[in-house]
Amino acid sequence: YKPAITVDKVKFLILNSLPFLLSALLSLINGNIDSIIIGFVRTDRELGLYSSAYKVIYFLINLIAIIFTPFFPILIELFYNNNLRKLKNTVDDLWKIITMIAYPMLVGGILLSKQIIILLFGEEFKEGHIVFCILLIYAFILFLRENYGYSLNAWDREKSYLKIVTISAVVNAILNLILIPFYGINAAAITTVLSEIINFALMKKEAEKVIRVSYLKYFVKLSPAIILMCAQILIFKYTHINVIINIITAVIIYFISLMSFKYISKDEIVELMKRK
C-alpha cells in the first residue's frame, strides 16, 4: 500500500495547519517577551524576581492542557455532528470544572503569595510576591479564556483564534516596550493581564456565536467552599502554621466543602472521567 500523497493534499494540509502553527508561535512570543525586555532594560535582580514568580505561573497554566485535551475531540465531534444540545452540556461541564480549579487557585494563591515564594525560592525573593499576585490574575483569566480558545479551534474557527492572538500579542509587545523601562516588573505583569483580558473578551464574543453558556453561577455556588477555605488559610497563616501544611489542609477542606455544599458529586466525577 502506498499512500496517495499529492501536491494538492500537501498544500491543503499546510494551509489548514498554518493557523495553529502561527498561533503557537504568537503565544510563545506573548509569554516570553516581557522577560526578554526586562532582561535588556532592567536589573538582573528584577529579572530574577519576575522569573521566579513566572515559573510557578508557568507550572499552573500547563495544567490547562491536562484538563482540556480529553475534551477537545468531544468538542470537535459534537460540533460536526451538529449535536448542539450535548455540545452545550459539555461546554457547561468544562466551565464547572475550570471554575472549580481556577477560583481557589487565585484566592488561595494571593493569600499565601509571600509564603509560597519564600518556600520555593528563599527569603531573598519575597519581594516578588506582588508580581506573583498579579500573574495569578493572569493565570486565572487564562484558565477561563482557554474554554473559549479550545472551542474556537475545535469549531473550525482557528483563523479567528489566530487574529485574536495576533491582536493581543501586538498590544502586549507595545505596552511592554513602553512601560517596562519606566515601571519595571509590576508593569510587565499588569501588561500580561491586560493582553489576556483582550484574549478573553474577543474569544468569548466569537465562541458565543456557536454556544452561549452562563458560567457566573458556578462562582456563586463555589463561594461557600471558598469562604471556608480562606478562613482556614488565614487562621493557619496568622498562627504561623507551616505553609505546606496550610496548603494541604486548604485543599482537603475545599474538596470536602465541594461535596458538602453539593457543588459536585461523586457520581458526576465518575461520569466525567468515563465520558468519551
mmCIF file of C-alpha atoms in Angstrom:
data_model
loop_
_atom_site.group_PDB
_atom_site.id
_atom_site.type_symbol
_atom_site.label_atom_id
_atom_site.label_comp_id
_atom_site.label_asym_id
_atom_site.label_seq_id
_atom_site.Cartn_x
_atom_site.Cartn_y
_atom_site.Cartn_z
ATOM 1 C CA TYR A 1 0.000 0.000 0.000
ATOM 2 C CA LYS A 2 1.386 3.400 -0.994
ATOM 3 C CA PRO A 3 -0.313 6.467 0.448
ATOM 4 C CA ALA A 4 -1.560 8.788 -2.254
ATOM 5 C CA ILE A 5 0.374 11.946 -1.459
ATOM 6 C CA THR A 6 -0.228 14.689 -3.967
ATOM 7 C CA VAL A 7 0.826 18.302 -4.197
ATOM 8 C CA ASP A 8 -2.758 19.378 -3.625
ATOM 9 C CA LYS A 9 -3.034 17.294 -0.447
ATOM 10 C CA VAL A 10 0.228 18.640 0.916
ATOM 11 C CA LYS A 11 -0.863 22.182 0.103
ATOM 12 C CA PHE A 12 -4.219 21.547 1.805
ATOM 13 C CA LEU A 13 -2.546 20.204 4.969
ATOM 14 C CA ILE A 14 -0.059 23.071 5.153
ATOM 15 C CA LEU A 15 -2.683 25.766 4.654
ATOM 16 C CA ASN A 16 -5.002 24.241 7.250
ATOM 17 C CA SER A 17 -2.272 23.713 9.821
ATOM 18 C CA LEU A 18 -0.717 27.157 9.353
ATOM 19 C CA PRO A 19 -3.142 28.980 11.727
ATOM 20 C CA PHE A 20 -2.261 26.520 14.506
ATOM 21 C CA LEU A 21 1.476 26.994 13.911
ATOM 22 C CA LEU A 22 1.241 30.783 13.843
ATOM 23 C CA SER A 23 -0.994 30.823 16.930
ATOM 24 C CA ALA A 24 1.527 28.703 18.818
ATOM 25 C CA LEU A 25 4.390 30.991 17.796
ATOM 26 C CA LEU A 26 2.478 34.117 18.813
ATOM 27 C CA SER A 27 1.542 32.546 22.141
ATOM 28 C CA LEU A 28 5.222 31.750 22.682
ATOM 29 C CA ILE A 29 6.149 35.357 21.971
ATOM 30 C CA ASN A 30 3.293 36.601 24.152
ATOM 31 C CA GLY A 31 4.507 34.527 27.078
ATOM 32 C CA ASN A 32 8.192 35.450 26.847
ATOM 33 C CA ILE A 33 8.551 38.971 25.503
ATOM 34 C CA ASP A 34 8.125 40.511 28.953
ATOM 35 C CA SER A 35 11.067 38.545 30.373
ATOM 36 C CA ILE A 36 13.205 39.371 27.334
ATOM 37 C CA ILE A 37 12.554 43.110 27.654
ATOM 38 C CA ILE A 38 13.137 43.037 31.424
ATOM 39 C CA GLY A 39 16.474 41.341 30.768
ATOM 40 C CA PHE A 40 17.532 44.159 28.446
ATOM 41 C CA VAL A 41 16.275 47.267 30.228
ATOM 42 C CA ARG A 42 16.026 46.400 33.929
ATOM 43 C CA THR A 43 18.338 44.863 36.522
ATOM 44 C CA ASP A 44 19.256 41.210 36.905
ATOM 45 C CA ARG A 45 17.569 41.230 40.309
ATOM 46 C CA GLU A 46 14.260 42.339 38.807
ATOM 47 C CA LEU A 47 14.541 39.670 36.130
ATOM 48 C CA GLY A 48 15.178 37.102 38.849
ATOM 49 C CA LEU A 49 12.152 38.209 40.857
ATOM 50 C CA TYR A 50 9.927 38.160 37.781
ATOM 51 C CA SER A 51 11.237 34.812 36.555
ATOM 52 C CA SER A 52 10.765 33.170 39.946
ATOM 53 C CA ALA A 53 7.117 34.248 40.084
ATOM 54 C CA TYR A 54 6.531 33.276 36.459
ATOM 55 C CA LYS A 55 7.929 29.762 36.999
ATOM 56 C CA VAL A 56 5.084 28.989 39.384
ATOM 57 C CA ILE A 57 2.543 30.504 36.991
ATOM 58 C CA TYR A 58 4.018 28.544 34.076
ATOM 59 C CA PHE A 59 3.545 25.323 36.034
ATOM 60 C CA LEU A 60 -0.076 26.204 36.794
ATOM 61 C CA ILE A 61 -1.028 27.139 33.226
ATOM 62 C CA ASN A 62 0.442 23.894 31.926
ATOM 63 C CA LEU A 63 -2.306 22.124 33.868
ATOM 64 C CA ILE A 64 -4.732 23.520 31.286
ATOM 65 C CA ALA A 65 -3.642 21.007 28.654
ATOM 66 C CA ILE A 66 -4.303 18.152 31.076
ATOM 67 C CA ILE A 67 -7.855 19.414 31.593
ATOM 68 C CA PHE A 68 -8.796 20.336 28.042
ATOM 69 C CA THR A 69 -7.033 17.676 25.942
ATOM 70 C CA PRO A 70 -9.542 14.885 26.760
ATOM 71 C CA PHE A 71 -12.446 17.211 25.932
ATOM 72 C CA PHE A 72 -11.040 18.572 22.664
ATOM 73 C CA PRO A 73 -12.065 15.635 20.407
ATOM 74 C CA ILE A 74 -15.508 15.647 22.048
ATOM 75 C CA LEU A 75 -15.966 19.318 21.180
ATOM 76 C CA ILE A 76 -14.975 18.558 17.580
ATOM 77 C CA GLU A 77 -17.245 15.533 17.234
ATOM 78 C CA LEU A 78 -20.338 17.162 18.708
ATOM 79 C CA PHE A 79 -19.869 20.321 16.627
ATOM 80 C CA TYR A 80 -19.504 18.490 13.314
ATOM 81 C CA ASN A 81 -22.406 16.186 14.169
ATOM 82 C CA ASN A 82 -24.454 19.321 14.859
ATOM 83 C CA ASN A 83 -25.396 17.959 18.283
ATOM 84 C CA LEU A 84 -25.752 21.386 19.875
ATOM 85 C CA ARG A 85 -27.607 20.173 22.969
ATOM 86 C CA LYS A 86 -24.817 17.799 24.026
ATOM 87 C CA LEU A 87 -22.220 20.343 22.936
ATOM 88 C CA LYS A 88 -23.738 22.932 25.249
ATOM 89 C CA ASN A 89 -23.811 20.398 28.112
ATOM 90 C CA THR A 90 -20.153 19.559 27.519
ATOM 91 C CA VAL A 91 -19.115 23.225 27.473
ATOM 92 C CA ASP A 92 -21.129 23.737 30.662
ATOM 93 C CA ASP A 93 -19.278 20.817 32.301
ATOM 94 C CA LEU A 94 -15.987 22.380 31.291
ATOM 95 C CA TRP A 95 -16.965 25.662 32.926
ATOM 96 C CA LYS A 96 -17.901 23.800 36.083
ATOM 97 C CA ILE A 97 -14.508 22.081 36.217
ATOM 98 C CA ILE A 98 -12.447 25.136 35.294
ATOM 99 C CA THR A 99 -14.090 27.468 37.818
ATOM 100 C CA MET A 100 -13.700 24.769 40.469
ATOM 101 C CA ILE A 101 -9.938 24.822 39.877
ATOM 102 C CA ALA A 102 -9.241 28.441 38.890
ATOM 103 C CA TYR A 103 -11.202 30.176 41.661
ATOM 104 C CA PRO A 104 -9.394 28.631 44.674
ATOM 105 C CA MET A 105 -6.077 28.842 42.812
ATOM 106 C CA LEU A 106 -6.480 32.604 42.531
ATOM 107 C CA VAL A 107 -7.781 33.302 46.036
ATOM 108 C CA GLY A 108 -5.569 30.849 47.906
ATOM 109 C CA GLY A 109 -2.521 31.824 45.870
ATOM 110 C CA ILE A 110 -2.949 35.510 46.669
ATOM 111 C CA LEU A 111 -3.473 34.869 50.390
ATOM 112 C CA LEU A 112 -0.303 32.771 50.569
ATOM 113 C CA SER A 113 1.698 34.543 47.861
ATOM 114 C CA LYS A 114 4.618 35.667 50.009
ATOM 115 C CA GLN A 115 4.875 32.342 51.843
ATOM 116 C CA ILE A 116 4.815 30.391 48.571
ATOM 117 C CA ILE A 117 7.577 32.484 47.018
ATOM 118 C CA ILE A 118 9.741 32.199 50.150
ATOM 119 C CA LEU A 119 9.117 28.447 50.327
ATOM 120 C CA LEU A 120 10.125 27.857 46.709
ATOM 121 C CA PHE A 121 12.890 30.415 46.171
ATOM 122 C CA GLY A 122 14.020 31.702 49.551
ATOM 123 C CA GLU A 123 13.657 34.838 51.655
ATOM 124 C CA GLU A 124 15.633 36.983 49.193
ATOM 125 C CA PHE A 125 12.879 36.583 46.581
ATOM 126 C CA LYS A 126 9.963 37.609 48.795
ATOM 127 C CA GLU A 127 9.614 40.972 47.020
ATOM 128 C CA GLY A 128 8.420 39.006 44.007
ATOM 129 C CA HIS A 129 5.138 38.137 45.727
ATOM 130 C CA ILE A 130 3.435 41.261 44.327
ATOM 131 C CA VAL A 131 4.284 40.228 40.773
ATOM 132 C CA PHE A 132 3.167 36.715 41.662
ATOM 133 C CA CYS A 133 -0.249 38.027 42.771
ATOM 134 C CA ILE A 134 -0.685 39.966 39.522
ATOM 135 C CA LEU A 135 0.348 36.959 37.452
ATOM 136 C CA LEU A 136 -2.107 34.783 39.378
ATOM 137 C CA ILE A 137 -4.841 37.039 37.975
ATOM 138 C CA TYR A 138 -3.379 36.394 34.528
ATOM 139 C CA ALA A 139 -3.415 32.620 35.122
ATOM 140 C CA PHE A 140 -6.992 32.814 36.380
ATOM 141 C CA ILE A 141 -8.164 34.660 33.251
ATOM 142 C CA LEU A 142 -6.159 32.277 31.069
ATOM 143 C CA PHE A 143 -7.869 29.252 32.631
ATOM 144 C CA LEU A 144 -11.252 30.762 31.808
ATOM 145 C CA ARG A 145 -10.199 32.011 28.371
ATOM 146 C CA GLU A 146 -8.964 28.610 27.257
ATOM 147 C CA ASN A 147 -12.535 27.376 27.416
ATOM 148 C CA TYR A 148 -13.194 29.687 24.505
ATOM 149 C CA GLY A 149 -9.794 29.128 22.886
ATOM 150 C CA TYR A 150 -10.086 25.344 22.643
ATOM 151 C CA SER A 151 -13.679 25.707 21.487
ATOM 152 C CA LEU A 152 -12.744 28.055 18.637
ATOM 153 C CA ASN A 153 -10.078 25.659 17.407
ATOM 154 C CA ALA A 154 -12.496 22.727 17.665
ATOM 155 C CA TRP A 155 -15.276 24.560 15.831
ATOM 156 C CA ASP A 156 -13.426 25.475 12.640
ATOM 157 C CA ARG A 157 -12.652 28.990 13.862
ATOM 158 C CA GLU A 158 -8.885 28.684 14.115
ATOM 159 C CA LYS A 159 -8.434 31.720 11.860
ATOM 160 C CA SER A 160 -10.477 33.818 14.269
ATOM 161 C CA TYR A 161 -8.364 32.461 17.107
ATOM 162 C CA LEU A 162 -5.207 33.467 15.207
ATOM 163 C CA LYS A 163 -6.483 37.009 14.628
ATOM 164 C CA ILE A 164 -7.292 37.437 18.309
ATOM 165 C CA VAL A 165 -3.933 36.094 19.483
ATOM 166 C CA THR A 166 -2.218 38.401 16.994
ATOM 167 C CA ILE A 167 -4.040 41.435 18.377
ATOM 168 C CA SER A 168 -3.177 40.591 21.993
ATOM 169 C CA ALA A 169 0.452 39.815 21.100
ATOM 170 C CA VAL A 170 0.886 43.187 19.369
ATOM 171 C CA VAL A 171 -0.723 45.049 22.284
ATOM 172 C CA ASN A 172 1.392 43.087 24.751
ATOM 173 C CA ALA A 173 4.629 43.860 22.896
ATOM 174 C CA ILE A 174 3.888 47.581 22.509
ATOM 175 C CA LEU A 175 2.830 48.087 26.132
ATOM 176 C CA ASN A 176 5.836 46.141 27.429
ATOM 177 C CA LEU A 177 8.229 48.206 25.335
ATOM 178 C CA ILE A 178 6.655 51.424 26.623
ATOM 179 C CA LEU A 179 6.050 50.593 30.281
ATOM 180 C CA ILE A 180 8.779 48.205 31.445
ATOM 181 C CA PRO A 181 11.681 50.697 31.097
ATOM 182 C CA PHE A 182 9.864 53.145 33.389
ATOM 183 C CA TYR A 183 7.781 50.996 35.748
ATOM 184 C CA GLY A 184 9.578 47.662 35.866
ATOM 185 C CA ILE A 185 8.302 44.199 36.587
ATOM 186 C CA ASN A 186 4.921 45.178 38.025
ATOM 187 C CA ALA A 187 4.124 46.901 34.726
ATOM 188 C CA ALA A 188 5.178 43.755 32.870
ATOM 189 C CA ALA A 189 2.810 41.651 34.941
ATOM 190 C CA ILE A 190 -0.076 44.112 34.530
ATOM 191 C CA THR A 191 0.508 44.198 30.764
ATOM 192 C CA THR A 192 0.317 40.400 30.699
ATOM 193 C CA VAL A 193 -3.044 40.591 32.464
ATOM 194 C CA LEU A 194 -4.346 43.233 30.042
ATOM 195 C CA SER A 195 -3.365 41.188 26.988
ATOM 196 C CA GLU A 196 -5.157 38.176 28.449
ATOM 197 C CA ILE A 197 -8.291 40.250 29.081
ATOM 198 C CA ILE A 198 -8.242 41.136 25.377
ATOM 199 C CA ASN A 199 -7.983 37.445 24.506
ATOM 200 C CA PHE A 200 -10.819 36.582 26.849
ATOM 201 C CA ALA A 201 -13.207 39.275 25.606
ATOM 202 C CA LEU A 202 -12.639 38.670 21.891
ATOM 203 C CA MET A 203 -12.668 34.868 22.133
ATOM 204 C CA LYS A 204 -15.816 34.966 24.239
ATOM 205 C CA LYS A 205 -17.567 37.083 21.609
ATOM 206 C CA GLU A 206 -16.546 34.704 18.814
ATOM 207 C CA ALA A 207 -17.273 31.444 20.663
ATOM 208 C CA GLU A 208 -20.720 32.582 21.785
ATOM 209 C CA LYS A 209 -21.760 32.760 18.140
ATOM 210 C CA VAL A 210 -21.908 28.958 18.400
ATOM 211 C CA ILE A 211 -22.727 28.207 22.047
ATOM 212 C CA ARG A 212 -23.619 30.559 24.893
ATOM 213 C CA VAL A 213 -23.251 29.192 28.419
ATOM 214 C CA SER A 214 -23.693 31.066 31.690
ATOM 215 C CA TYR A 215 -20.693 30.400 33.934
ATOM 216 C CA LEU A 216 -21.120 33.068 36.632
ATOM 217 C CA LYS A 217 -23.490 30.744 38.502
ATOM 218 C CA TYR A 218 -20.528 28.496 39.295
ATOM 219 C CA PHE A 219 -18.649 31.288 41.045
ATOM 220 C CA VAL A 220 -21.713 31.877 43.214
ATOM 221 C CA LYS A 221 -22.071 28.162 44.002
ATOM 222 C CA LEU A 222 -18.381 27.918 44.889
ATOM 223 C CA SER A 223 -18.458 30.860 47.293
ATOM 224 C CA PRO A 224 -19.293 28.904 50.496
ATOM 225 C CA ALA A 225 -16.416 26.477 49.884
ATOM 226 C CA ILE A 226 -14.073 29.365 49.063
ATOM 227 C CA ILE A 227 -15.056 31.236 52.245
ATOM 228 C CA LEU A 228 -14.343 28.191 54.419
ATOM 229 C CA MET A 229 -11.032 27.600 52.663
ATOM 230 C CA CYS A 230 -9.998 31.243 53.103
ATOM 231 C CA ALA A 231 -10.918 31.204 56.794
ATOM 232 C CA GLN A 232 -8.740 28.160 57.365
ATOM 233 C CA ILE A 233 -5.841 29.635 55.366
ATOM 234 C CA LEU A 234 -5.913 32.888 57.328
ATOM 235 C CA ILE A 235 -6.133 31.128 60.710
ATOM 236 C CA PHE A 236 -3.153 28.910 59.859
ATOM 237 C CA LYS A 237 -1.252 31.831 58.325
ATOM 238 C CA TYR A 238 -1.526 34.113 61.345
ATOM 239 C CA THR A 239 -0.881 31.319 63.831
ATOM 240 C CA HIS A 240 2.322 30.581 61.869
ATOM 241 C CA ILE A 241 1.426 27.055 60.802
ATOM 242 C CA ASN A 242 3.820 25.674 58.178
ATOM 243 C CA VAL A 243 2.779 26.814 54.684
ATOM 244 C CA ILE A 244 2.878 23.291 53.243
ATOM 245 C CA ILE A 245 0.518 22.045 55.951
ATOM 246 C CA ASN A 246 -1.637 25.117 55.325
ATOM 247 C CA ILE A 247 -1.899 24.380 51.593
ATOM 248 C CA ILE A 248 -2.627 20.675 52.063
ATOM 249 C CA THR A 249 -5.274 21.397 54.697
ATOM 250 C CA ALA A 250 -6.839 24.054 52.467
ATOM 251 C CA VAL A 251 -7.101 21.599 49.568
ATOM 252 C CA ILE A 252 -8.735 18.981 51.798
ATOM 253 C CA ILE A 253 -11.211 21.436 53.321
ATOM 254 C CA TYR A 254 -12.043 22.855 49.901
ATOM 255 C CA PHE A 255 -12.868 19.499 48.331
ATOM 256 C CA ILE A 256 -14.824 18.327 51.376
ATOM 257 C CA SER A 257 -16.790 21.578 51.140
ATOM 258 C CA LEU A 258 -17.478 20.984 47.439
ATOM 259 C CA MET A 259 -19.120 17.687 48.320
ATOM 260 C CA SER A 260 -20.884 19.042 51.393
ATOM 261 C CA PHE A 261 -22.379 22.006 49.536
ATOM 262 C CA LYS A 262 -23.213 19.710 46.594
ATOM 263 C CA TYR A 263 -21.258 21.668 44.020
ATOM 264 C CA ILE A 264 -20.179 18.344 42.554
ATOM 265 C CA SER A 265 -20.998 14.761 43.495
ATOM 266 C CA LYS A 266 -19.021 11.536 43.332
ATOM 267 C CA ASP A 267 -21.327 10.323 40.556
ATOM 268 C CA GLU A 268 -20.578 13.457 38.497
ATOM 269 C CA ILE A 269 -16.841 12.929 38.930
ATOM 270 C CA VAL A 270 -17.130 9.308 37.805
ATOM 271 C CA GLU A 271 -19.319 10.345 34.836
ATOM 272 C CA LEU A 272 -16.816 12.998 33.733
ATOM 273 C CA MET A 273 -13.945 10.523 33.956
ATOM 274 C CA LYS A 274 -15.855 7.903 31.937
ATOM 275 C CA ARG A 275 -17.144 10.294 29.270
ATOM 276 C CA LYS A 276 -15.993 9.547 25.747
#
